[in-house]
Short mmCIF file of N, CA and C in Angstrom, two decimals:
data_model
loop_
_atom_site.label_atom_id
_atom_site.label_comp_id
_atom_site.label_asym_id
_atom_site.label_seq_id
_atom_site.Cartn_x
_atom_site.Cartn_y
_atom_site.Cartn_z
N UNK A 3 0.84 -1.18 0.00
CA UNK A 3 0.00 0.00 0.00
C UNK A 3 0.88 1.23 0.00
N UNK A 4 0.35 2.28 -0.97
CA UNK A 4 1.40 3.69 -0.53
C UNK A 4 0.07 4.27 -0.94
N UNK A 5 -0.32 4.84 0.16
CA UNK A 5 -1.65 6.23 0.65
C UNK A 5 -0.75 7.42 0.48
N UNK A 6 -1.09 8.46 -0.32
CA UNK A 6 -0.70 9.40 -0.39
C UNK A 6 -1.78 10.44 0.08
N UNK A 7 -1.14 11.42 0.87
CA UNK A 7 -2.21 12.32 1.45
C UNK A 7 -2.73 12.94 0.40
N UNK A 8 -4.18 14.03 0.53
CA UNK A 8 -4.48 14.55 -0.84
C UNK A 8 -5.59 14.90 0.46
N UNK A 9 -6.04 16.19 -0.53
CA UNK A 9 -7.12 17.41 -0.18
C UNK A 9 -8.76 16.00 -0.15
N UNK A 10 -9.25 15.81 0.96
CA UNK A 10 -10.38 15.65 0.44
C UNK A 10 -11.15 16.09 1.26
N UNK A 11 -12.78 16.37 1.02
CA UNK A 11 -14.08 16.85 1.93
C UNK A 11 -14.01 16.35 2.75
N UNK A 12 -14.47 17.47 3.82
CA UNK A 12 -15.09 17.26 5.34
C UNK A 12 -16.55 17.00 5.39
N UNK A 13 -16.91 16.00 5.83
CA UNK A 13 -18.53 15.83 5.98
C UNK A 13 -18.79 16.40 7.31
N UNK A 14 -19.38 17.10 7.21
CA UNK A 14 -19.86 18.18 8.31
C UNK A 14 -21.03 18.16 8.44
N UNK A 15 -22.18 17.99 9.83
CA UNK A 15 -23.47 18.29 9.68
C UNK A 15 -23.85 17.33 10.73
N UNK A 16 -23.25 15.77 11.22
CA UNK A 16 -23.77 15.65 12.52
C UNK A 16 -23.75 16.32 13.90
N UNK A 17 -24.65 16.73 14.68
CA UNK A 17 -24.52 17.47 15.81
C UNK A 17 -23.78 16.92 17.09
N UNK A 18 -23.30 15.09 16.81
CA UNK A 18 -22.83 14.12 17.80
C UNK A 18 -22.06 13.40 17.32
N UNK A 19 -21.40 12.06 18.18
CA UNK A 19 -20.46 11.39 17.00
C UNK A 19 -20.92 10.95 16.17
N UNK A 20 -20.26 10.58 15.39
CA UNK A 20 -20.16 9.67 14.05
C UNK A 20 -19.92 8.24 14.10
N UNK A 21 -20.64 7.60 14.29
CA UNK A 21 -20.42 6.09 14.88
C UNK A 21 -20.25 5.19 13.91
N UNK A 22 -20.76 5.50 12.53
CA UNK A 22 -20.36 4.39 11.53
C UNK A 22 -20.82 5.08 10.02
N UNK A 23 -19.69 4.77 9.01
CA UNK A 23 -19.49 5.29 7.79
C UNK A 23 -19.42 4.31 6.71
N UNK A 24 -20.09 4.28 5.70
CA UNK A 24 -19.60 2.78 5.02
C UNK A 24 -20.07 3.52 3.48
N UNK A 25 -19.15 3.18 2.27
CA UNK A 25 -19.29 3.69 0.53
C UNK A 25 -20.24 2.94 0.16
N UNK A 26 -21.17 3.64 -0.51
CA UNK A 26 -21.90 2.77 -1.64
C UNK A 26 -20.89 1.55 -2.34
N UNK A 27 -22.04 0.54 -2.53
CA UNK A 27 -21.25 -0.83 -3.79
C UNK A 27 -20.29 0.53 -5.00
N UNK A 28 -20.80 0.95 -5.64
CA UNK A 28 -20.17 2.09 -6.29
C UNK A 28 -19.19 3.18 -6.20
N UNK A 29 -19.21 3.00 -5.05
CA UNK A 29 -18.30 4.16 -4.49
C UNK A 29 -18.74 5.70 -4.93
N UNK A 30 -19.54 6.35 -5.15
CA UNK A 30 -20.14 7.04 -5.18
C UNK A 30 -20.99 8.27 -4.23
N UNK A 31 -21.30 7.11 -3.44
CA UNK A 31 -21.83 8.04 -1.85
C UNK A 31 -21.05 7.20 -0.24
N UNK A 32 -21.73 7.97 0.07
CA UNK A 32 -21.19 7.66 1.53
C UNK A 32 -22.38 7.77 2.54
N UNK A 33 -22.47 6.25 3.61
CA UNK A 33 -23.66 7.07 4.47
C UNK A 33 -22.75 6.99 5.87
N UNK A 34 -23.58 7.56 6.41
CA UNK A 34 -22.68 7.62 8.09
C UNK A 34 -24.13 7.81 9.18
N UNK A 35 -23.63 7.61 10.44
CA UNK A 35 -24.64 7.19 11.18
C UNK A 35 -24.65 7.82 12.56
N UNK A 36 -25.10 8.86 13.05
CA UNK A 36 -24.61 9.29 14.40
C UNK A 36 -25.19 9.28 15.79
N UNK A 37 -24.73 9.48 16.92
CA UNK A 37 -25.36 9.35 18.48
C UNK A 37 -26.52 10.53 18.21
N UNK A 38 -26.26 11.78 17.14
CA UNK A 38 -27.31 12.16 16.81
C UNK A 38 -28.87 12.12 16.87
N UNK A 39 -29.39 10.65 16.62
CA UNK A 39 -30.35 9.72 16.29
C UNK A 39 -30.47 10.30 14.51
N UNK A 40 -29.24 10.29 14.03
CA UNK A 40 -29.67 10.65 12.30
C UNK A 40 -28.46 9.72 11.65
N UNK A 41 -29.01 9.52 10.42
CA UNK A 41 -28.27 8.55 9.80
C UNK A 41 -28.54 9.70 8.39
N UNK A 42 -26.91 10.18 7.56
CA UNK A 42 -26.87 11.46 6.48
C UNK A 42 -26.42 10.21 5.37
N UNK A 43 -26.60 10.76 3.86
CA UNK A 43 -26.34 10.18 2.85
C UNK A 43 -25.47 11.57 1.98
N UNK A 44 -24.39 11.15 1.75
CA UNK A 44 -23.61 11.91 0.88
C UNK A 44 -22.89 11.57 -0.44
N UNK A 45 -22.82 12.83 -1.15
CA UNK A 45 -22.07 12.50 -1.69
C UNK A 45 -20.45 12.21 -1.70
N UNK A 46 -19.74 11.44 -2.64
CA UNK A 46 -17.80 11.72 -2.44
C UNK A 46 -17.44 12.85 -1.96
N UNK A 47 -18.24 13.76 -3.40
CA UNK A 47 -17.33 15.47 -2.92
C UNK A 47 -17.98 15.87 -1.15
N UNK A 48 -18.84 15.10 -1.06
CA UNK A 48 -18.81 16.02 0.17
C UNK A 48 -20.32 16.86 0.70
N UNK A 49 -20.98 16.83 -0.30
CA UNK A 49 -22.14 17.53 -0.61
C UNK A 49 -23.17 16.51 0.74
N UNK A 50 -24.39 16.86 1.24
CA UNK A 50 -24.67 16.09 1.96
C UNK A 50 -25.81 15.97 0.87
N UNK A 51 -26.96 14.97 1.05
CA UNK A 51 -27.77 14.56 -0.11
C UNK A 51 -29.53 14.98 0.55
N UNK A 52 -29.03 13.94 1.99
CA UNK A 52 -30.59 13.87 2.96
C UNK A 52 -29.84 13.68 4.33
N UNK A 53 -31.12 13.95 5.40
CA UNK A 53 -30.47 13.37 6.36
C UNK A 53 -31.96 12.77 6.72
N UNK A 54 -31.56 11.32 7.40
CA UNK A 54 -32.83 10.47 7.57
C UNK A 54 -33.20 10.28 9.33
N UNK A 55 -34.00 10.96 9.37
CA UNK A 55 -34.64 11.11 10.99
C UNK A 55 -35.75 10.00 11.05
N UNK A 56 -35.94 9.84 12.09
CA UNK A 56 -36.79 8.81 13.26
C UNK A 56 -36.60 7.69 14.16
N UNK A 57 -35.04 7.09 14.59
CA UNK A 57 -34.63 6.64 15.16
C UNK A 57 -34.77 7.39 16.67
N UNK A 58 -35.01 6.29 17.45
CA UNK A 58 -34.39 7.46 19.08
C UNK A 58 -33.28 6.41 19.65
N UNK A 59 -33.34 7.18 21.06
CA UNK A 59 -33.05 6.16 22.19
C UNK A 59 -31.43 5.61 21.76
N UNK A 60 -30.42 6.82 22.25
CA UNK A 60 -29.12 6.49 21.91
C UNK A 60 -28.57 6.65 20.32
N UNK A 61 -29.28 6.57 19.74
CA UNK A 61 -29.06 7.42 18.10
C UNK A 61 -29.05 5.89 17.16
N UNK A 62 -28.11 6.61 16.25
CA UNK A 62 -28.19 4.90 15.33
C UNK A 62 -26.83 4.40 15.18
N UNK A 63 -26.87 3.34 14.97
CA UNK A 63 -25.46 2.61 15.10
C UNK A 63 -24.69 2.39 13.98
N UNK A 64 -25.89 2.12 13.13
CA UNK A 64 -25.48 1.75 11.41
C UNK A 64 -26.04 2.10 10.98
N UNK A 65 -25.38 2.10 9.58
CA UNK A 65 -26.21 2.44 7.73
C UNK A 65 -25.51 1.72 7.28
N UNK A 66 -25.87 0.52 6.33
CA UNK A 66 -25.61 0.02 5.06
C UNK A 66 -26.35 0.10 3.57
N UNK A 67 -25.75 0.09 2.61
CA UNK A 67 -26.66 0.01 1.08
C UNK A 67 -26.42 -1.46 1.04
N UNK A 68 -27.69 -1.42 0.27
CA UNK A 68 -28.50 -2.66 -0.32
C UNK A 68 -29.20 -2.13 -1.65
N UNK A 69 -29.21 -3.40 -2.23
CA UNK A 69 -29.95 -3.30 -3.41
C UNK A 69 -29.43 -2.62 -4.94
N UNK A 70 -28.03 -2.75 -4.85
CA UNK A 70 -26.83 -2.29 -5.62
C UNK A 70 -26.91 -0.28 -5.50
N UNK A 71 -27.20 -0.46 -4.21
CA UNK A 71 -26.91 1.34 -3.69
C UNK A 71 -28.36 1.66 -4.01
N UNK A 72 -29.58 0.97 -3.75
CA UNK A 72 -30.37 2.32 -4.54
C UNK A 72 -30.99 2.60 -3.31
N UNK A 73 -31.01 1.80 -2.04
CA UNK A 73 -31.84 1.68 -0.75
C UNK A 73 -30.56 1.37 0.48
N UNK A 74 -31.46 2.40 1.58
CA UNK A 74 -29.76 2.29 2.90
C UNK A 74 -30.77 1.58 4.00
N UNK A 75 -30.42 0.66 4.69
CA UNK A 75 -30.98 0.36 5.73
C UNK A 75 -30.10 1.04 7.02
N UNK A 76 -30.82 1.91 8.23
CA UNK A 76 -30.37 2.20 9.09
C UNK A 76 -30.45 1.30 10.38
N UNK A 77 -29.96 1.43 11.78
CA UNK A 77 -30.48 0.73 12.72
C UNK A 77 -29.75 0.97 13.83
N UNK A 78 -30.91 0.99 15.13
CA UNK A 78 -30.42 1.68 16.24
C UNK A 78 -30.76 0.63 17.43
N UNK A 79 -30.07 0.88 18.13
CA UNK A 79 -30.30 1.22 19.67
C UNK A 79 -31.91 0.94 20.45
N UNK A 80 -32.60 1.66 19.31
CA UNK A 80 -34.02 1.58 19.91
C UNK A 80 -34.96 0.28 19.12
N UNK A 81 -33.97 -0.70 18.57
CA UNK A 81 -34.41 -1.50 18.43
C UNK A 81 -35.14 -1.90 17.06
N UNK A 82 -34.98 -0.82 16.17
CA UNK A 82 -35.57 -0.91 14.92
C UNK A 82 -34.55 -0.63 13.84
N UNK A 83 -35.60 -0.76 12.89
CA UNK A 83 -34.15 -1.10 11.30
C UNK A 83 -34.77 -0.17 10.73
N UNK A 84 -34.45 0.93 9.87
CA UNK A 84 -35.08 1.30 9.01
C UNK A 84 -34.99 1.44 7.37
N UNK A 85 -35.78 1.05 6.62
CA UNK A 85 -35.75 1.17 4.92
C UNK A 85 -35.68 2.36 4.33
N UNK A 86 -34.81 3.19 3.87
CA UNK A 86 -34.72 4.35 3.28
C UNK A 86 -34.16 4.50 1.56
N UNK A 87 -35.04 5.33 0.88
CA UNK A 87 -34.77 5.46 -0.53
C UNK A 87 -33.47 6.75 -0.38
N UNK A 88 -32.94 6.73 -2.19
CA UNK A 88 -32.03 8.14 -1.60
C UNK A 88 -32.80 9.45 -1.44
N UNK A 89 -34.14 9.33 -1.65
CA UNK A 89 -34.64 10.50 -1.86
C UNK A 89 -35.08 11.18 -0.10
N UNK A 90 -34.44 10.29 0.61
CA UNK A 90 -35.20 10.51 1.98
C UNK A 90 -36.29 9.98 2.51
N UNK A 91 -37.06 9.26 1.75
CA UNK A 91 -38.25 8.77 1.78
C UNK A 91 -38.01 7.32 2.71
N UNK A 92 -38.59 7.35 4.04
CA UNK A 92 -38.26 6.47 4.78
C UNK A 92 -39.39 5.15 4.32
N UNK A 93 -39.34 4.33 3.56
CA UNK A 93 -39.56 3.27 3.02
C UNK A 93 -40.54 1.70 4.15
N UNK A 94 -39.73 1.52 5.30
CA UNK A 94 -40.54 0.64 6.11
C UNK A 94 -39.69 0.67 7.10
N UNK A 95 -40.28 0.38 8.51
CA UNK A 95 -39.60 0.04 9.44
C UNK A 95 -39.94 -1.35 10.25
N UNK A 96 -38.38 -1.97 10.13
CA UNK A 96 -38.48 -3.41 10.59
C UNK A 96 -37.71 -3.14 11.64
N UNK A 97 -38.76 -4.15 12.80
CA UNK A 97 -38.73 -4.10 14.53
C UNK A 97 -39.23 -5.43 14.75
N UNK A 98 -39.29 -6.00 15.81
CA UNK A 98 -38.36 -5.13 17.04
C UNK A 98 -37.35 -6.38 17.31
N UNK A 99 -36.07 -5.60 17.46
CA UNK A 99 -34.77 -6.78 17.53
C UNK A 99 -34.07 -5.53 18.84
N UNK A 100 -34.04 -5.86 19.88
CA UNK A 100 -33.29 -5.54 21.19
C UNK A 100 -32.28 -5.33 20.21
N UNK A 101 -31.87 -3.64 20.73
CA UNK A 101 -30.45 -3.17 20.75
C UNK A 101 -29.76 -3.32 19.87
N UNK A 102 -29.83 -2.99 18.55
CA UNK A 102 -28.94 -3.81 17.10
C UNK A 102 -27.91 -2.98 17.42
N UNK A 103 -26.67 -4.18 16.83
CA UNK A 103 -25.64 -3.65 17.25
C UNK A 103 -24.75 -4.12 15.82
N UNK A 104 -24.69 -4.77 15.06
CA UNK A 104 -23.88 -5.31 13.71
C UNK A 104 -24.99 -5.56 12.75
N UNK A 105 -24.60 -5.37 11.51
CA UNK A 105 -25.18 -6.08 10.24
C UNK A 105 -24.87 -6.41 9.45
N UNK A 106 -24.99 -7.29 8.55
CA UNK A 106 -24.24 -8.02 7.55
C UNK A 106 -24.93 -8.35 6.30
N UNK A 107 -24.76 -7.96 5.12
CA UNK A 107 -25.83 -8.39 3.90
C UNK A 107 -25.12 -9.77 3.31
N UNK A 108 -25.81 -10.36 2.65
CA UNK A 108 -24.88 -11.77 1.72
C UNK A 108 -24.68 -10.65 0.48
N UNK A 109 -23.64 -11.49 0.20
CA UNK A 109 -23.03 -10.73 -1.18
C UNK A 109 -24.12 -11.28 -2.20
N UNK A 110 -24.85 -12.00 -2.60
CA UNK A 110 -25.63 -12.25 -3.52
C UNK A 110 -27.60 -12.51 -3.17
N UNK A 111 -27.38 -11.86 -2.52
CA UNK A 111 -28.87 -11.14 -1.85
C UNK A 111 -29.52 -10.38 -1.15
N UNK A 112 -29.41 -8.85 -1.64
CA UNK A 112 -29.00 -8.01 -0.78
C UNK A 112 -30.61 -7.53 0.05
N UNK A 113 -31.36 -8.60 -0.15
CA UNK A 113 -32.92 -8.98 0.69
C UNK A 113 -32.43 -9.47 2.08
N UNK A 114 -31.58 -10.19 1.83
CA UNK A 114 -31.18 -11.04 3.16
C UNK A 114 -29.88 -10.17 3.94
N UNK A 115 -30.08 -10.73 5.08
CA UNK A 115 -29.17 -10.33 6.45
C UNK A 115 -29.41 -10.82 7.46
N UNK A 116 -27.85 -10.88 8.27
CA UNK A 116 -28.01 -11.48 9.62
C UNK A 116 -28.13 -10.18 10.89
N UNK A 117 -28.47 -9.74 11.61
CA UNK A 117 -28.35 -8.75 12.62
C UNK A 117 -28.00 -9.44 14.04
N UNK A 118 -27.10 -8.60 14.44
CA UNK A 118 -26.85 -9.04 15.90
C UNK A 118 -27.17 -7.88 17.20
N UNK A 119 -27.39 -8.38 17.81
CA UNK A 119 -27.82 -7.86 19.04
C UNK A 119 -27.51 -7.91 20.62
N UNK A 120 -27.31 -6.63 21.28
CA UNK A 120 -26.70 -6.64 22.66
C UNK A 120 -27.57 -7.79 23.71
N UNK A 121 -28.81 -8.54 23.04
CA UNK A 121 -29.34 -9.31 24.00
C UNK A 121 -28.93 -10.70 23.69
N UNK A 122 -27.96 -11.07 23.00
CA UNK A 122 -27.04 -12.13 22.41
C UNK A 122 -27.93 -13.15 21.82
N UNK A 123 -28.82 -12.50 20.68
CA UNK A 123 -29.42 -13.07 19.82
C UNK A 123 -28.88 -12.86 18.29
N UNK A 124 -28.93 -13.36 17.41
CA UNK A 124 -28.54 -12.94 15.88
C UNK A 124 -29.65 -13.46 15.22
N UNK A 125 -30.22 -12.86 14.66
CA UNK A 125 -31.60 -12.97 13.77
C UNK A 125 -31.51 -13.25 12.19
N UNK A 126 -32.01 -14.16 11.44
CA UNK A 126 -31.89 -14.24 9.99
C UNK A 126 -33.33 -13.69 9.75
N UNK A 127 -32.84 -12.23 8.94
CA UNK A 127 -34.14 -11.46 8.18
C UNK A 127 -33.85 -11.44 6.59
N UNK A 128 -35.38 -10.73 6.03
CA UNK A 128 -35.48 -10.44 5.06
C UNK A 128 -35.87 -8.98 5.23
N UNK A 129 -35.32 -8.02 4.39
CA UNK A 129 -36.31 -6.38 4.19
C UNK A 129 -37.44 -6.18 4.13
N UNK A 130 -38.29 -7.58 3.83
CA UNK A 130 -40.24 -7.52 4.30
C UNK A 130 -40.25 -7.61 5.47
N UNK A 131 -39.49 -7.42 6.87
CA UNK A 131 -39.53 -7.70 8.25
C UNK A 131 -40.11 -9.13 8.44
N UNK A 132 -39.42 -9.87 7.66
CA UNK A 132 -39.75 -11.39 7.91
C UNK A 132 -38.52 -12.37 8.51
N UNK A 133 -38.56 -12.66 9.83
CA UNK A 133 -37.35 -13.71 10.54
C UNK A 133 -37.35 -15.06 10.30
N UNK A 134 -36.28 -15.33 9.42
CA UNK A 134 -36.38 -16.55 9.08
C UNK A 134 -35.30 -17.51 10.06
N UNK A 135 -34.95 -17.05 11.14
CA UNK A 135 -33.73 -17.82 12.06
C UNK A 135 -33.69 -17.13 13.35
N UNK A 136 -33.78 -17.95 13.85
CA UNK A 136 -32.94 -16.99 15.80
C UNK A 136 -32.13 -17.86 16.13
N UNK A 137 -30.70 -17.21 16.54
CA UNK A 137 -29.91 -18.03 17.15
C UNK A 137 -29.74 -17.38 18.29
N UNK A 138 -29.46 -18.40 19.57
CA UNK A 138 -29.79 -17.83 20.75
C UNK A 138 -28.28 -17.57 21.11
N UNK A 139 -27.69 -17.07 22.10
CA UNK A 139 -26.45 -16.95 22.80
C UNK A 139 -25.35 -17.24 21.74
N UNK A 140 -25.51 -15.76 20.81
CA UNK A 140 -24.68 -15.65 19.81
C UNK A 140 -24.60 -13.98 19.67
N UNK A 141 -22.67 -14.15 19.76
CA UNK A 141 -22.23 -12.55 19.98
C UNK A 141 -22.56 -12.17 18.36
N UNK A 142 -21.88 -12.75 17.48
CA UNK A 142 -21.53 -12.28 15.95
C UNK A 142 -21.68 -13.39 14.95
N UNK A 143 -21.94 -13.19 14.00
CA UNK A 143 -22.21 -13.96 12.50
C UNK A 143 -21.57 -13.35 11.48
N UNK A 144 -21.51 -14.10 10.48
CA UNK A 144 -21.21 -13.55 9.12
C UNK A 144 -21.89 -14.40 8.09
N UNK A 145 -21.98 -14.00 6.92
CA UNK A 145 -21.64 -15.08 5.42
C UNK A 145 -20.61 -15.35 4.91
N UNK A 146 -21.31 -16.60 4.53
CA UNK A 146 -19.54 -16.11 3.57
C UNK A 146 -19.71 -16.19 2.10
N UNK A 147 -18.54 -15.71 1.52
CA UNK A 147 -18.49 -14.74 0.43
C UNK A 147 -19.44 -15.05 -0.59
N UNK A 148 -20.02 -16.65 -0.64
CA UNK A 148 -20.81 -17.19 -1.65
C UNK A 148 -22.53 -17.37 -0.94
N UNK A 149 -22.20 -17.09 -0.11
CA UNK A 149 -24.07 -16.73 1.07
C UNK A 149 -24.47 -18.24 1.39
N UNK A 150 -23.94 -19.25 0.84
CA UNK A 150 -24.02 -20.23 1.44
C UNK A 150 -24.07 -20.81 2.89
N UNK A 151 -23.72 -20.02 3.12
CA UNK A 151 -23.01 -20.89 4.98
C UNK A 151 -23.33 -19.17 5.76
N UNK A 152 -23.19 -19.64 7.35
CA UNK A 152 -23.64 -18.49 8.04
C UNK A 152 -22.61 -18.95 9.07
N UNK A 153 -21.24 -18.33 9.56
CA UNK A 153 -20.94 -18.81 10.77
C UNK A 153 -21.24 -17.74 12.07
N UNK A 154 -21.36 -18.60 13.41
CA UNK A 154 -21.77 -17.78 14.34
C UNK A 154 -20.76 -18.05 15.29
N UNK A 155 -20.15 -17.54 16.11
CA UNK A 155 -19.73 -17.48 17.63
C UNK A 155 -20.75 -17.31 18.67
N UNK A 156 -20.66 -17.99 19.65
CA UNK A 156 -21.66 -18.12 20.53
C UNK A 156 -20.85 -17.40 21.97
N UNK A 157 -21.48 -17.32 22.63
CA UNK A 157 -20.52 -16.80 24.28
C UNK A 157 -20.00 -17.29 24.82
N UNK A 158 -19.90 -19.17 24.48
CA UNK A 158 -19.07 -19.61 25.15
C UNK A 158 -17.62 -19.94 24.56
N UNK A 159 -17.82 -19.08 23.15
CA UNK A 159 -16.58 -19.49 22.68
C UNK A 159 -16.32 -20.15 21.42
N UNK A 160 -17.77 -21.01 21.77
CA UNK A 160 -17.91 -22.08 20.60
C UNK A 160 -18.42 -21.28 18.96
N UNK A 161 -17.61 -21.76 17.67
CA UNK A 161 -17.67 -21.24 16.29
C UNK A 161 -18.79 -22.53 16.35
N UNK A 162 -19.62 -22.51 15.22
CA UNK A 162 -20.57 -22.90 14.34
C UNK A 162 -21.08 -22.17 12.89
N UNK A 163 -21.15 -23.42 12.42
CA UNK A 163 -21.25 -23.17 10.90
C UNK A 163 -22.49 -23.44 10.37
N UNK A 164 -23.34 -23.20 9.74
CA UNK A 164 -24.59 -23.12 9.53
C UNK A 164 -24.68 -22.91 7.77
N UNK A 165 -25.50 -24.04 6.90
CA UNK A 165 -25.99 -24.65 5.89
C UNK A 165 -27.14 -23.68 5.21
N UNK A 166 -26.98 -22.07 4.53
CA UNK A 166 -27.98 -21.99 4.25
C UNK A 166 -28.78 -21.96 3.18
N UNK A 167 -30.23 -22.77 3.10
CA UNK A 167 -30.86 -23.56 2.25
C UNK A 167 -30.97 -22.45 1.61
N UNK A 168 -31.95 -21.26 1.85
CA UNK A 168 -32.55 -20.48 1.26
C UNK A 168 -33.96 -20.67 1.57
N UNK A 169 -34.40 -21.68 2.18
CA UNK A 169 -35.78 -22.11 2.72
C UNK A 169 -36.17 -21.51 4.01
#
């Protein structure tokens, strides 16, 4: 790697921290997520686009794109997920999952995700607020790269690997 420094924009405009930042599939925008309770959509240069309100209760934790950038899912603290277009248009809200704290899309379905939670549950959803899995006394999950398989860590330590059908 050789990073060379270079002039780039300040995103300016949350009133609190900044708790999580992640690029469009495209690289194109940027969303970020703050103790605020607001989750902003920007552009590269810097420009801000929207900022997406209705989260409470400790602010929001995350923003990810889905759906090859055209839709951001947010999610907080207060226990809900939310569906947002870029236009600002808050789309649906999927609840109630205690305390979200991680999220993860499969690389080849960006309907699906695992969410994890401070009440050491990890949930298999869809964006219709439909749970297709609970795993109980589980810190973190992932996919992997082909969405096949789901592994989880549990609290005691123990990895598990998980088969998924699609059913």
């Amino acid at each position: 790697w050789n990073i060379q420094p270079q002039e780039n924009p300040i995103l300016k405009g949350h009133t609190a921290y900044v708790v999580d930042a992640n690029f469009s599939p495209d690289g194109k925008y940027i969303a970020t997520a703050g103790s605020d309770y607001t989750a902003r959509l920007w552009e590269k240069s810097g420009k801000l686009l929207h900022i997406f309100k209705g989260h409470t209760h400790y602010g929001v934790v995350g923003s990810q794109f889905i759906k090859d950038s055209s839709l951001i899912i947010t999610y907080s603290v207060d226990g809900t997920m939310r569906l947002w277009n870029f236009e600002g248009k808050q789309l649906r809200i999927i609840e109630p999952h205690d305390y979200s704290s991680q999220l993860y899309f499969t690389n080849y379905d960006k309907n699906l995700f695992i969410i994890t939670s401070y009440d050491d549950t990890l949930r298999l959803r869809d964006t219709s607020n439909k749970v297709l899995q609970i795993f109980s006394k589980t810190s973190i999950g992932n996919f992997s790269p082909d969405g096949n398989y789901i592994v989880t860590l549990t609290n005691d330590s123990s990895l598990y690997f998980w088969r998924y059908t699609g059913q």
